[in-house]
PDB file of C-alpha atoms and ligand atoms in Angstrom:
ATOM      1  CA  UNK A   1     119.833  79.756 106.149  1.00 86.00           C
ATOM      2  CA  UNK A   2     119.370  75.863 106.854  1.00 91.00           C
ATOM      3  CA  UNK A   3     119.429  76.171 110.671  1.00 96.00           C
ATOM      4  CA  UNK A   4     116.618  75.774 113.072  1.00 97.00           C
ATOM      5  CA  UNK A   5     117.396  79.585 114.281  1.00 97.00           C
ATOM      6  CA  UNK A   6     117.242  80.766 110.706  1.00 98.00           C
ATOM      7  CA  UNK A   7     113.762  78.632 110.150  1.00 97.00           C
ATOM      8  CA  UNK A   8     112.604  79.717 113.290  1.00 97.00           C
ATOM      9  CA  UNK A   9     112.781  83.536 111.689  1.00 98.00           C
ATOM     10  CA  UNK A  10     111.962  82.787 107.996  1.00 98.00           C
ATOM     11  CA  UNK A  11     110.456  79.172 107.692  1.00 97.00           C
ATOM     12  CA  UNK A  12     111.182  79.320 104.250  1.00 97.00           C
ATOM     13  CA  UNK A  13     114.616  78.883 104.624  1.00 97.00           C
ATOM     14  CA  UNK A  14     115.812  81.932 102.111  1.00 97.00           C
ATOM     15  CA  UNK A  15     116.295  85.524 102.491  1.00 97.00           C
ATOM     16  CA  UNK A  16     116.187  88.601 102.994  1.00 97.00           C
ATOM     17  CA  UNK A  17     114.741  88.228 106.508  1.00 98.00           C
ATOM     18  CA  UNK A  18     114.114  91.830 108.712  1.00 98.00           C
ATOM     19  CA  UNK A  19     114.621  91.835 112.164  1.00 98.00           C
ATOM     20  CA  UNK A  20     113.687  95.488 114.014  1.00 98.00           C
ATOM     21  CA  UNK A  21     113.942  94.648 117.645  1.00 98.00           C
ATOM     22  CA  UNK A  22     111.535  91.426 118.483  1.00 98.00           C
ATOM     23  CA  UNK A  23     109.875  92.355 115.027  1.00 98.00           C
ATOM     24  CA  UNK A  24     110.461  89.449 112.074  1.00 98.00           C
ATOM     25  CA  UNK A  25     109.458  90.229 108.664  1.00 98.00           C
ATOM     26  CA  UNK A  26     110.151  88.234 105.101  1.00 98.00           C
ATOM     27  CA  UNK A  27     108.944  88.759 101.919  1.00 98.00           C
ATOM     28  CA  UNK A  28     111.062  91.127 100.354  1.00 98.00           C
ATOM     29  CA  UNK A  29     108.560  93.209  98.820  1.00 98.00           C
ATOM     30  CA  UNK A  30     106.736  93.387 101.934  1.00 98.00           C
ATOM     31  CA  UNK A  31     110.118  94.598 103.606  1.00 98.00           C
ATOM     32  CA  UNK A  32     110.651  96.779 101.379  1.00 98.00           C
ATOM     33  CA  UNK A  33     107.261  98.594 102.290  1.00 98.00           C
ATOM     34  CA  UNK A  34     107.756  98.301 105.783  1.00 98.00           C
ATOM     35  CA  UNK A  35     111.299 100.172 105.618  1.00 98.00           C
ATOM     36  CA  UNK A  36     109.541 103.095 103.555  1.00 98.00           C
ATOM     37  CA  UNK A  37     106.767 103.506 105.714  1.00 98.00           C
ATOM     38  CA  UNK A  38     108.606 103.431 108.554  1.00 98.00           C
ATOM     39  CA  UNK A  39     111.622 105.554 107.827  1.00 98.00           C
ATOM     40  CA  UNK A  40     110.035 107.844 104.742  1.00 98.00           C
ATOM     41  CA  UNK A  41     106.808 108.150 104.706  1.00 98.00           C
ATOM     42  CA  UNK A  42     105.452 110.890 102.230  1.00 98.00           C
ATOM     43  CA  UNK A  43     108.544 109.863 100.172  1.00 98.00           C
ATOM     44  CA  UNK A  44     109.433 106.600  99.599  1.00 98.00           C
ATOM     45  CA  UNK A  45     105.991 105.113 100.860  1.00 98.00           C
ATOM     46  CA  UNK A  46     103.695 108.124  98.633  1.00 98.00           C
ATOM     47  CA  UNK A  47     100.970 109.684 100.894  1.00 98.00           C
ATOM     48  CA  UNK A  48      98.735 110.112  97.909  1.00 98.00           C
ATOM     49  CA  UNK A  49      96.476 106.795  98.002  1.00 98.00           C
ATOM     50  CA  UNK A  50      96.485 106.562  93.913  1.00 98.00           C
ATOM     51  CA  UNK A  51     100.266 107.352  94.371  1.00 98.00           C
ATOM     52  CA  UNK A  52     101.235 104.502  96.464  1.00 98.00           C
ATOM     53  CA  UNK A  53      98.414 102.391  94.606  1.00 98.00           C
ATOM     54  CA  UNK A  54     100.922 102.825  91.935  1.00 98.00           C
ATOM     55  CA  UNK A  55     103.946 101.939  93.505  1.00 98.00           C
ATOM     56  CA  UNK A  56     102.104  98.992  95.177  1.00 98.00           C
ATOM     57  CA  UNK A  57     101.321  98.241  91.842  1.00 98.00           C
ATOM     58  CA  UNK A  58     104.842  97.534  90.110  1.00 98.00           C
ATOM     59  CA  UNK A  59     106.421  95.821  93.328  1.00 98.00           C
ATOM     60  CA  UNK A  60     103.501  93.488  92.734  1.00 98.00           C
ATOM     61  CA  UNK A  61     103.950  92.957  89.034  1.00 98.00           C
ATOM     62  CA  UNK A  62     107.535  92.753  89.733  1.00 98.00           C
ATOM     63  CA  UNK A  63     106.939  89.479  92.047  1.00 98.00           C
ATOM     64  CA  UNK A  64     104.312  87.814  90.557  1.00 98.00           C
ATOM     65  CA  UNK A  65     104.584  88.785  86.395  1.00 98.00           C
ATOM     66  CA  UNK A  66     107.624  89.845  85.900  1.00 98.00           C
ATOM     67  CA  UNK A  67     110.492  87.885  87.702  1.00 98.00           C
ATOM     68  CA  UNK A  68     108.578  84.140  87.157  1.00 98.00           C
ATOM     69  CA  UNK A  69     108.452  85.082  83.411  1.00 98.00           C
ATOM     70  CA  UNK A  70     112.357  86.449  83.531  1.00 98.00           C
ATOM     71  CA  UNK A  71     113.389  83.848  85.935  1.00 98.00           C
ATOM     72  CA  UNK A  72     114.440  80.946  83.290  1.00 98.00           C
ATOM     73  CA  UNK A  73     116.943  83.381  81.370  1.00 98.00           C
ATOM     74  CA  UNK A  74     118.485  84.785  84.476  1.00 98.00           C
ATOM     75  CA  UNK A  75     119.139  80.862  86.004  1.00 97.00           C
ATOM     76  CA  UNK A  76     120.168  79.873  83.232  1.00 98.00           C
ATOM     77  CA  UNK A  77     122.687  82.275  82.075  1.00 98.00           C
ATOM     78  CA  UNK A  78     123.852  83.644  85.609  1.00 97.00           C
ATOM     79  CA  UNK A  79     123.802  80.432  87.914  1.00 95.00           C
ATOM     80  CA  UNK A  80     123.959  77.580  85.464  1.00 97.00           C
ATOM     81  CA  UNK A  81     126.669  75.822  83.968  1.00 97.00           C
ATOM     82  CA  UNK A  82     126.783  75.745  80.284  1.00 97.00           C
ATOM     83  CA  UNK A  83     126.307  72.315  79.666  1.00 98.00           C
ATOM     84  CA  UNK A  84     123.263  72.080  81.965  1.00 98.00           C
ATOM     85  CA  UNK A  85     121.745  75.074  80.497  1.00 98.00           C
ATOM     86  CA  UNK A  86     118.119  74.655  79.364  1.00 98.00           C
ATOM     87  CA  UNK A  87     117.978  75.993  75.567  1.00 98.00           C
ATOM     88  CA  UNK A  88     114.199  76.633  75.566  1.00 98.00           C
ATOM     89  CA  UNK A  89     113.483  77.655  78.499  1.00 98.00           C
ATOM     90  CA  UNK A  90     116.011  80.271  77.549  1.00 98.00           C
ATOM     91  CA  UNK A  91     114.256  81.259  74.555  1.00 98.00           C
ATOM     92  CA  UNK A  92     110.988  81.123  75.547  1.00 98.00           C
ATOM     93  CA  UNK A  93     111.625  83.141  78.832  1.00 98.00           C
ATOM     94  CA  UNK A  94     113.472  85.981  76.594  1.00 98.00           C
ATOM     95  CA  UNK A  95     111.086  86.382  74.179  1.00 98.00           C
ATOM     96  CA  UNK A  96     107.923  86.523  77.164  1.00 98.00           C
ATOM     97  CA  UNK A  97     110.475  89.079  78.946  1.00 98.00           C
ATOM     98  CA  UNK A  98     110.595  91.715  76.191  1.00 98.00           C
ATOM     99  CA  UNK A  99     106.865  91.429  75.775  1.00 98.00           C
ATOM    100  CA  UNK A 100     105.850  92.092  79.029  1.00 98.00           C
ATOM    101  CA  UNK A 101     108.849  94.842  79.467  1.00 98.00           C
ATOM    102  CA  UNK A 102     106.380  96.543  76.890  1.00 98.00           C
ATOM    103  CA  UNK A 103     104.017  97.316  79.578  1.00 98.00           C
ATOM    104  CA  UNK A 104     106.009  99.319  81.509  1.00 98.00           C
ATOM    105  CA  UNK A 105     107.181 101.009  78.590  1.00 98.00           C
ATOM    106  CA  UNK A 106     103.976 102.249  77.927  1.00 98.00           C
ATOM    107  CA  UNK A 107     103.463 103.003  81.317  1.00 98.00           C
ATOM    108  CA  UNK A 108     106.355 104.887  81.692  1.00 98.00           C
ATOM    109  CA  UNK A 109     105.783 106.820  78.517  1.00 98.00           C
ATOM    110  CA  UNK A 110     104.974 110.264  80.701  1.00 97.00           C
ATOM    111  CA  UNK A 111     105.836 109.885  83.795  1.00 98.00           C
ATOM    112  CA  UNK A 112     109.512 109.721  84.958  1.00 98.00           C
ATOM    113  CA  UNK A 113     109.090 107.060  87.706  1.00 98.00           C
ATOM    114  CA  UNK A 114     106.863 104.263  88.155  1.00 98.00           C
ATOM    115  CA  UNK A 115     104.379 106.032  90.182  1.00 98.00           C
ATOM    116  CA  UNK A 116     104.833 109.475  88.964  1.00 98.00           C
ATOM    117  CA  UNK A 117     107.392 112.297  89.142  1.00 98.00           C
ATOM    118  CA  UNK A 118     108.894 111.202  92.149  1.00 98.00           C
ATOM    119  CA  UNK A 119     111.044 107.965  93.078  1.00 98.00           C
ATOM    120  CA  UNK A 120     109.364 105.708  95.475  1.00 98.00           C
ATOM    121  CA  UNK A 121     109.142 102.587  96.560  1.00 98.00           C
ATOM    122  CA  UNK A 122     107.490 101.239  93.777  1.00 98.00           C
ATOM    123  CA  UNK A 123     110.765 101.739  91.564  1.00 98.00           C
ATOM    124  CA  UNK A 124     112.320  99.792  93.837  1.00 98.00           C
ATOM    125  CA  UNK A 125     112.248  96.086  93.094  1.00 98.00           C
ATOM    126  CA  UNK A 126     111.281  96.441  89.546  1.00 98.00           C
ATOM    127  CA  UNK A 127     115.020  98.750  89.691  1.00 98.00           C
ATOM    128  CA  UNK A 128     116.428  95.808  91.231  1.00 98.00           C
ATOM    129  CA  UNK A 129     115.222  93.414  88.645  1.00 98.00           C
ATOM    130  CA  UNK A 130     116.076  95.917  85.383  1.00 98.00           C
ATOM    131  CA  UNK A 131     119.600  95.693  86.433  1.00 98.00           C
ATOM    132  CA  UNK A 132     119.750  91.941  85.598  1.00 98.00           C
ATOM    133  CA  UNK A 133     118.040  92.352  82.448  1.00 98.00           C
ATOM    134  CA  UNK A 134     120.413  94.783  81.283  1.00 98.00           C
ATOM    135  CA  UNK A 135     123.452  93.284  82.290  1.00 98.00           C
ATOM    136  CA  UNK A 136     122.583  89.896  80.598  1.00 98.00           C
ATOM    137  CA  UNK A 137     124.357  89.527  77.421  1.00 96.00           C
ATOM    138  CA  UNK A 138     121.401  89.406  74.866  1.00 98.00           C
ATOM    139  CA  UNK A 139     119.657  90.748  72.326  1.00 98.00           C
ATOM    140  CA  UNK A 140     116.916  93.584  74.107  1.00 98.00           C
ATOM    141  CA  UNK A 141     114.261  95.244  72.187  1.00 97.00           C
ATOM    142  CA  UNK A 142     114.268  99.054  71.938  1.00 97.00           C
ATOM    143  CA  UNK A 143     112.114 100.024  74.696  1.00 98.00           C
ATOM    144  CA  UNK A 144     113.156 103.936  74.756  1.00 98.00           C
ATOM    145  CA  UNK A 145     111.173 104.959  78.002  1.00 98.00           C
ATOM    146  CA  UNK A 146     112.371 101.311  79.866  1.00 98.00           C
ATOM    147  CA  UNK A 147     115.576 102.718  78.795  1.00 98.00           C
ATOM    148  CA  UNK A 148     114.759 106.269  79.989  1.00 98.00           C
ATOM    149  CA  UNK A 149     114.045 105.204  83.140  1.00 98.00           C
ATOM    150  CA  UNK A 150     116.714 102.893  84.012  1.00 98.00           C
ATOM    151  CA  UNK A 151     119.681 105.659  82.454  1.00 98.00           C
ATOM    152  CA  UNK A 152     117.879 108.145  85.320  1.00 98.00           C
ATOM    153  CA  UNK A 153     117.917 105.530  88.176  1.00 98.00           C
ATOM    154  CA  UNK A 154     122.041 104.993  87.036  1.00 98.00           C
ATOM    155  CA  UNK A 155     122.322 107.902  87.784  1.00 98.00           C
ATOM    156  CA  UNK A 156     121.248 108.098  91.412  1.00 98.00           C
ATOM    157  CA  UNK A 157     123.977 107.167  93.858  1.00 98.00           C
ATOM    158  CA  UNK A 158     122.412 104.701  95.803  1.00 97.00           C
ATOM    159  CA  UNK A 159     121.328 102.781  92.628  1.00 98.00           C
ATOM    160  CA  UNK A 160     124.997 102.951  91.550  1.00 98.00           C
ATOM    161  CA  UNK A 161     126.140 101.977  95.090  1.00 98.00           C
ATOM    162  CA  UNK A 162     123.639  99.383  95.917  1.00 97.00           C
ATOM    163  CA  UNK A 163     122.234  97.874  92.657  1.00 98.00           C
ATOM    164  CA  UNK A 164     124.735  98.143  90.243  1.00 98.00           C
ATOM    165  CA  UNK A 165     127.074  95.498  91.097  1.00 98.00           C
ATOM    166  CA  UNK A 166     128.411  92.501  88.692  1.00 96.00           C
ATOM    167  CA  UNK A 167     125.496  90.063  88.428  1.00 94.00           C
ATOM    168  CA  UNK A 168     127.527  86.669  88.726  1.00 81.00           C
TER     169      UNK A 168
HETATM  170  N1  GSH B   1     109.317  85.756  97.622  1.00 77.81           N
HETATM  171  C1  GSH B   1     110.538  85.756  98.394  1.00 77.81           C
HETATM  172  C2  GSH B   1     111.594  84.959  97.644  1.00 77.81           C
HETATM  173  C3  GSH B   1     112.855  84.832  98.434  1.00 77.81           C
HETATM  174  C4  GSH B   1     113.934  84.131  97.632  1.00 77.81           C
HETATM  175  O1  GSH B   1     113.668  83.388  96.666  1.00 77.81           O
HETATM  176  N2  GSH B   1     115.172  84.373  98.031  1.00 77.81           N
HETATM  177  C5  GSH B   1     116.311  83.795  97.319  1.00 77.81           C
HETATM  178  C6  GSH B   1     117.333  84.866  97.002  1.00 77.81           C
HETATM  179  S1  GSH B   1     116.661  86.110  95.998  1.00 77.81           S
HETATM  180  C7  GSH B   1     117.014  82.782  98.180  1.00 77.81           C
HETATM  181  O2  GSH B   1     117.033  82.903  99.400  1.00 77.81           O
HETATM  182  N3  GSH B   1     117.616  81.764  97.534  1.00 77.81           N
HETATM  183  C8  GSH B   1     118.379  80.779  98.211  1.00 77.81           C
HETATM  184  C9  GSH B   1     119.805  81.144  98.297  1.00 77.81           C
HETATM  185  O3  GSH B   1     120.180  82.253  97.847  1.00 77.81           O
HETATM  186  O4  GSH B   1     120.571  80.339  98.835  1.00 77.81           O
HETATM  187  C10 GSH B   1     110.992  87.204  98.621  1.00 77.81           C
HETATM  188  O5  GSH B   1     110.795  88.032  97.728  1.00 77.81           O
HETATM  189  O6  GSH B   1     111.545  87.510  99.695  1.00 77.81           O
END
């Protein structure tokens, strides 16, 4: 990911990068709208403009609210050693984590996916980053439609196949 090719793609240096012929895309969010539009539109990427809104919505929140507040936990206890591991940051990050996981429990407390009845793309990253959270070995507040959600998307192959996997 260091070498001048890679930069030369994705100047930041980290992935995912998309290539689709000559075209270059990072950002995986963005990607991840590209690839729906592109391959599932009316699906995946909602015609409905308050529909997608939605989705846009949560694969927003997901990159900018929730994974900088859940980011301290997951270093720390996935890709840190023991010794180096940074006690409050820890704490502090769990305990902002389950507050804001409220939100989209009370969003999700009549509707069966993010942006509605249907899975789209908005369930995407924030499906992604649920996975982590659950698999972390800690304490998790009773969040019954979080939990709701994330026992339907186990039980979609793909999720199983894809996002499911052991987290260190
Ligand atoms: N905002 C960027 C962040 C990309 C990012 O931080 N990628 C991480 C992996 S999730 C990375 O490449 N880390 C360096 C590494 O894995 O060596 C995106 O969503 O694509």
């Amino acid at each position: 990911m260091n070498t001048p090719q890679y930069r030369a793609l994705n100047p930041n240096g980290l992935v995912p990068t998309l290539e689709d012929g000559p075209f270059v895309l990072w950002e995986s969010n963005a990607i991840v709208r590209y690839l729906s539009a592109k391959h599932s539109a009316g699906k995946l990427w909602p015609n409905d403009l308050k529909v997608r809104a939605e989705a846009d919505r949560w694969m927003d929140w997901q990159i900018s609210t929730f994974w900088p507040t859940f980011r301290d936990l997951f270093w720390n206890l996935v890709r840190t050693p023991v010794e180096q591991r940074d006690q409050k940051a820890i704490e502090e990050s769990h305990l902002k984590t389950a507050e804001i996981l409220a939100y989209l429990d009370a969003h999700l407390k009549n509707r069966v996916y993010v942006a509605g009845g249907e899975f789209s793309m908005g369930d995407i990253p924030m499906g992604c980053a649920i996975w982590r959270w659950m698999s972390l070995p800690i304490e998790r507040p009773v969040l019954a439609n979080v939990q709701r959600w994330f026992d339907t998307l186990r039980g979609r192959a793909a999720y199983e196949k894809v996002v499911m996997l052991p987290i260190s």
